[in-house]
Amino acid sequence: MAIKLMDERGLDGEPLADTMTFIADQVLTREPRGPTARTGQWHGPSQSVLRQVLRIISVGALRAGAVFMRVLLLEDHRAMQEMIADHLRERGFAVDAVSRGQEAIAAARVAQFDAVILDLGLPDIGGMQVLTSLRSSRSDLPAIILTARDSIDDRLLGLNSGADDYIVKPFNLLELEARLRAVLRRSASPRGTSYSLGGVTFDTVTREASAFGKSLDLTRRETALLEELMRVPGQVITKDRLEDRLYALEDSGSSNALEAAVSRLRRKLTAARAALQIETKWGIGYRLVEGRPD
């Protein structure tokens, strides 16, 4: 499959989001073939194809101002856990890694995740039990099962229990990443929408923000901050919630870091002459209101 990035819009001038969708779908539906991966023998798209795909997806996501997607990783094998977490962090994900089922359930109670990757064989409780518990509190949480159990019965049980994908060990890290992006894309598509206020428009699918039709140059954390504020205009969002969305548990941001991100976003909105203000509610948090500073 020949892959060529024609311009920053996407392949052959198509919208970037459509290009990323097309590429991922093409790779994930190709006939099995491929080399030995770091994690063992596997069958799937060639590594050269996967590397091209993931490079284009990553570059496209950065150009679109993508936010950190927060992933909960449940894997009790320490070396494999670190390998997966390191790879995903290098590719721009925020990863919270735990080794026990009860730890995963506890983490999901205090943080909001965009997806979960979980093993089935755990030292305390079964992975299926963890999945059921997570889905009971959030039915739309994208979930990928990563396990050595390769029987058809196990696959059917996992998928019928609510998993969005089922990957058998050994696996390829690039394919895992591609499948993670695919389930995130599918989960976002039905809810995809745009927020508009004070001349600013934010597209939740492409992660692009613009002011009066002109693109805003935002970092990923500034993009995440703007989305959270535009989601509930006029309502105060606590500092704890904003820090939870912008930082992983292992990379917790300080209050000063959040204040710095708010300050940068304010300056950029002002420079774009957007009719939006980020108001500080001291000791509580922030809210977005329409209008320009006096």
C-alpha positions as CSV (number, residue, x, y, z in Angstrom):
1,M,0.0,0.0,0.0
2,A,1.6,3.3,-1.1
3,I,1.1,6.0,1.5
4,K,1.9,9.6,0.6
5,L,1.1,12.7,2.7
6,M,0.1,15.2,0.1
7,D,-0.2,18.2,2.4
8,E,-1.2,19.0,5.9
9,R,-4.9,18.5,5.1
10,G,-4.4,14.8,4.4
11,L,-4.2,12.4,1.5
12,D,-4.9,14.0,-1.9
13,G,-6.3,17.1,-0.2
14,E,-9.0,15.2,1.7
15,P,-9.8,16.4,5.3
16,L,-7.2,15.2,7.8
17,A,-9.7,13.4,10.0
18,D,-11.1,11.5,6.9
19,T,-7.5,10.6,5.9
20,M,-6.6,9.2,9.3
21,T,-9.8,7.2,9.4
22,F,-9.2,5.8,5.9
23,I,-5.6,4.8,6.7
24,A,-6.4,3.0,10.0
25,D,-9.3,1.1,8.4
26,Q,-7.1,0.0,5.5
27,V,-4.3,-1.3,7.7
28,L,-6.6,-3.0,10.2
29,T,-8.4,-4.9,7.5
30,R,-5.4,-6.1,5.4
31,E,-4.6,-9.7,4.9
32,P,-2.4,-11.2,7.7
33,R,1.3,-11.0,7.0
34,G,4.3,-9.6,8.9
35,P,7.6,-10.0,10.8
36,T,8.5,-10.9,14.3
37,A,7.8,-8.1,16.7
38,R,9.6,-7.2,19.9
39,T,6.9,-9.0,21.8
40,G,7.1,-12.2,19.8
41,Q,5.8,-13.8,16.6
42,W,2.7,-12.2,15.2
43,H,0.6,-12.1,12.0
44,G,-0.7,-8.8,10.7
45,P,0.2,-5.9,8.5
46,S,3.9,-5.4,7.7
47,Q,5.9,-3.2,10.1
48,S,6.8,-0.8,7.3
49,V,3.1,-0.2,6.6
50,L,2.3,0.2,10.3
51,R,5.1,2.6,10.9
52,Q,3.9,4.8,8.0
53,V,0.4,4.7,9.3
54,L,1.3,5.6,12.9
55,R,3.6,8.3,11.7
56,I,1.0,10.0,9.6
57,I,-1.7,9.6,12.4
58,S,0.7,11.1,14.9
59,V,1.7,14.0,12.7
60,G,-1.9,14.6,11.8
61,A,-2.9,14.6,15.4
62,L,-0.3,17.1,16.4
63,R,-1.2,19.3,13.5
64,A,-4.8,19.2,14.5
65,G,-3.9,20.1,18.1
66,A,-4.9,16.8,19.6
67,V,-5.2,16.5,23.3
68,F,-3.6,13.9,25.5
69,M,-5.8,10.9,25.4
70,R,-5.8,9.3,28.8
71,V,-5.5,5.5,28.9
72,L,-5.8,3.1,31.9
73,L,-3.5,0.1,31.4
74,L,-4.1,-3.0,33.5
75,E,-1.2,-5.5,33.1
76,D,0.3,-7.5,35.9
77,H,3.5,-8.5,34.0
78,R,5.8,-5.7,35.0
79,A,8.2,-5.8,31.9
80,M,5.3,-5.9,29.5
81,Q,3.4,-3.2,31.4
82,E,6.4,-0.9,31.2
83,M,7.0,-1.6,27.5
84,I,3.4,-0.8,26.6
85,A,3.2,2.3,28.8
86,D,6.5,3.6,27.5
87,H,5.5,3.1,23.8
88,L,2.1,4.8,24.3
89,R,3.6,7.7,26.2
90,E,6.2,8.2,23.4
91,R,3.2,8.4,21.0
92,G,1.5,11.1,22.9
93,F,-0.9,9.2,25.3
94,A,-1.1,9.8,29.0
95,V,-1.0,6.4,30.6
96,D,-1.9,5.3,34.1
97,A,-0.5,1.7,34.6
98,V,-1.7,-0.6,37.4
99,S,-1.1,-4.3,38.1
100,R,-4.2,-5.4,40.0
101,G,-7.9,-5.4,39.2
102,Q,-8.9,-3.6,42.3
103,E,-6.3,-0.8,41.6
104,A,-7.9,-0.3,38.1
105,I,-11.4,-0.1,39.6
106,A,-10.2,2.4,42.2
107,A,-8.3,4.5,39.6
108,A,-11.5,4.7,37.5
109,R,-13.4,6.1,40.4
110,V,-11.1,9.1,40.8
111,A,-10.1,9.8,37.2
112,Q,-11.8,10.0,33.8
113,F,-10.2,7.8,31.2
114,D,-10.6,7.8,27.4
115,A,-9.9,4.1,27.1
116,V,-8.8,1.0,29.0
117,I,-6.4,-1.8,28.0
118,L,-6.7,-4.8,30.3
119,D,-5.3,-8.3,30.8
120,L,-7.6,-11.1,31.9
121,G,-5.3,-13.1,34.1
122,L,-4.8,-11.0,37.2
123,P,-3.4,-11.8,40.7
124,D,-6.6,-10.6,42.5
125,I,-9.8,-10.6,40.5
126,G,-10.6,-11.6,36.9
127,G,-10.2,-9.2,34.0
128,M,-13.8,-9.8,33.0
129,Q,-15.0,-8.8,36.5
130,V,-12.9,-5.6,36.2
131,L,-14.5,-4.8,32.7
132,T,-18.0,-5.4,34.1
133,S,-17.3,-3.0,37.0
134,L,-15.8,-0.3,34.8
135,R,-18.7,-0.6,32.3
136,S,-21.3,-0.4,35.1
137,S,-20.2,3.1,35.9
138,R,-19.5,4.2,32.4
139,S,-21.0,2.1,29.6
140,D,-19.3,3.9,26.8
141,L,-15.7,3.5,28.0
142,P,-13.7,2.0,25.1
143,A,-12.0,-1.3,26.2
144,I,-9.3,-3.5,24.6
145,I,-8.6,-6.9,26.1
146,L,-4.9,-7.9,25.8
147,T,-4.4,-11.6,26.8
148,A,-2.7,-14.9,26.1
149,R,-6.1,-16.6,26.0
150,D,-6.6,-17.3,22.3
151,S,-9.5,-19.7,22.1
152,I,-12.6,-18.8,20.1
153,D,-14.7,-19.2,23.3
154,D,-12.5,-16.7,25.2
155,R,-12.7,-14.2,22.3
156,L,-16.4,-14.4,22.0
157,L,-16.8,-14.1,25.8
158,G,-14.6,-11.0,25.9
159,L,-16.3,-9.3,22.9
160,N,-19.8,-10.2,24.2
161,S,-18.9,-8.9,27.6
162,G,-18.4,-5.4,26.1
163,A,-14.8,-5.3,24.9
164,D,-14.3,-3.2,21.7
165,D,-11.3,-5.3,20.6
166,Y,-9.5,-8.4,21.6
167,I,-5.8,-8.8,21.1
168,V,-3.9,-12.0,21.7
169,K,-0.4,-12.1,23.1
170,P,2.3,-12.1,21.6
171,F,1.4,-8.9,19.8
172,N,3.0,-5.9,18.0
173,L,3.1,-2.6,19.7
174,L,2.4,-0.6,16.6
175,E,-0.7,-2.7,15.9
176,L,-1.9,-2.3,19.5
177,E,-1.5,1.5,19.1
178,A,-3.4,1.4,15.8
179,R,-6.2,-0.6,17.3
180,L,-6.4,1.8,20.3
181,R,-6.7,4.8,18.0
182,A,-9.4,2.9,16.0
183,V,-11.6,2.2,19.1
184,L,-11.1,5.8,20.3
185,R,-12.1,7.1,16.9
186,R,-15.2,4.9,16.8
187,S,-16.2,5.9,20.3
188,A,-15.9,9.6,19.4
189,S,-17.7,9.6,16.1
190,P,-21.3,9.3,17.4
191,R,-20.7,12.1,19.9
192,G,-18.7,14.2,17.5
193,T,-19.9,17.8,17.6
194,S,-18.7,21.4,17.5
195,Y,-18.9,24.0,20.2
196,S,-19.3,27.7,19.2
197,L,-19.2,30.7,21.5
198,G,-17.9,34.2,21.2
199,G,-16.6,33.8,17.7
200,V,-14.6,30.6,18.7
201,T,-15.5,27.2,17.3
202,F,-14.1,23.9,18.6
203,D,-14.5,20.6,16.7
204,T,-14.4,17.7,19.0
205,V,-13.5,15.2,16.2
206,T,-10.6,17.0,14.5
207,R,-9.6,18.8,17.8
208,E,-9.3,22.0,15.8
209,A,-10.1,25.4,17.3
210,S,-10.6,28.6,15.4
211,A,-11.6,32.2,16.0
212,F,-13.7,33.8,13.4
213,G,-12.6,31.2,10.9
214,K,-8.9,31.5,11.6
215,S,-7.1,28.6,13.2
216,L,-5.9,29.0,16.8
217,D,-2.3,27.7,17.4
218,L,-2.8,25.8,20.7
219,T,-0.8,23.2,22.5
220,R,-2.4,19.9,23.3
221,R,-3.0,20.9,27.0
222,E,-4.4,24.3,25.9
223,T,-6.7,22.4,23.5
224,A,-7.9,20.1,26.3
225,L,-8.5,23.1,28.6
226,L,-10.5,25.0,25.9
227,E,-12.6,21.9,25.2
228,E,-13.5,21.4,28.9
229,L,-14.4,25.1,29.3
230,M,-16.5,25.2,26.1
231,R,-18.3,22.0,27.0
232,V,-20.1,23.8,29.9
233,P,-20.0,27.6,29.2
234,G,-20.9,29.7,32.2
235,Q,-20.4,26.9,34.6
236,V,-17.5,26.8,37.1
237,I,-15.1,23.8,36.6
238,T,-13.0,23.0,39.6
239,K,-9.3,23.0,39.5
240,D,-9.2,19.3,40.5
241,R,-11.3,18.3,37.5
242,L,-9.2,20.3,35.0
243,E,-6.0,18.9,36.4
244,D,-7.5,15.4,36.1
245,R,-8.3,15.9,32.4
246,L,-4.9,17.6,31.6
247,Y,-2.5,15.3,33.5
248,A,-2.1,11.6,34.2
249,L,-1.9,10.3,37.8
250,E,1.9,9.7,37.3
251,D,2.3,13.2,35.8
252,S,0.1,15.2,38.1
253,G,0.3,18.9,37.3
254,S,0.6,21.5,40.0
255,S,-1.8,24.4,40.5
256,N,0.9,26.6,39.0
257,A,1.0,24.5,35.9
258,L,-2.7,24.8,35.4
259,E,-2.6,28.5,36.1
260,A,0.1,28.8,33.5
261,A,-2.0,27.0,30.9
262,V,-5.0,29.2,31.6
263,S,-2.8,32.3,31.3
264,R,-1.5,31.2,27.9
265,L,-4.9,30.3,26.6
266,R,-6.2,33.7,27.8
267,R,-3.5,35.5,25.8
268,K,-4.2,33.6,22.7
269,L,-7.9,34.2,22.9
270,T,-7.3,37.9,23.4
271,A,-4.8,38.0,20.5
272,A,-7.4,36.4,18.2
273,R,-10.0,39.1,19.4
274,A,-12.3,36.3,20.6
275,A,-15.3,37.5,22.6
276,L,-14.5,35.0,25.4
277,Q,-13.2,35.4,28.9
278,I,-11.8,32.8,31.3
279,E,-13.0,33.9,34.7
280,T,-11.1,32.8,37.9
281,K,-13.2,31.8,40.8
282,W,-10.6,31.9,43.6
283,G,-10.2,28.7,45.5
284,I,-12.7,26.9,43.3
285,G,-11.8,26.9,39.6
286,Y,-12.5,28.6,36.3
287,R,-15.5,29.3,33.9
288,L,-15.8,30.5,30.4
289,V,-18.1,33.4,29.7
290,E,-19.0,35.3,26.5
291,G,-17.7,38.9,26.1
292,R,-14.5,40.9,25.9
293,P,-12.6,42.3,28.9
294,D,-13.5,46.0,29.6
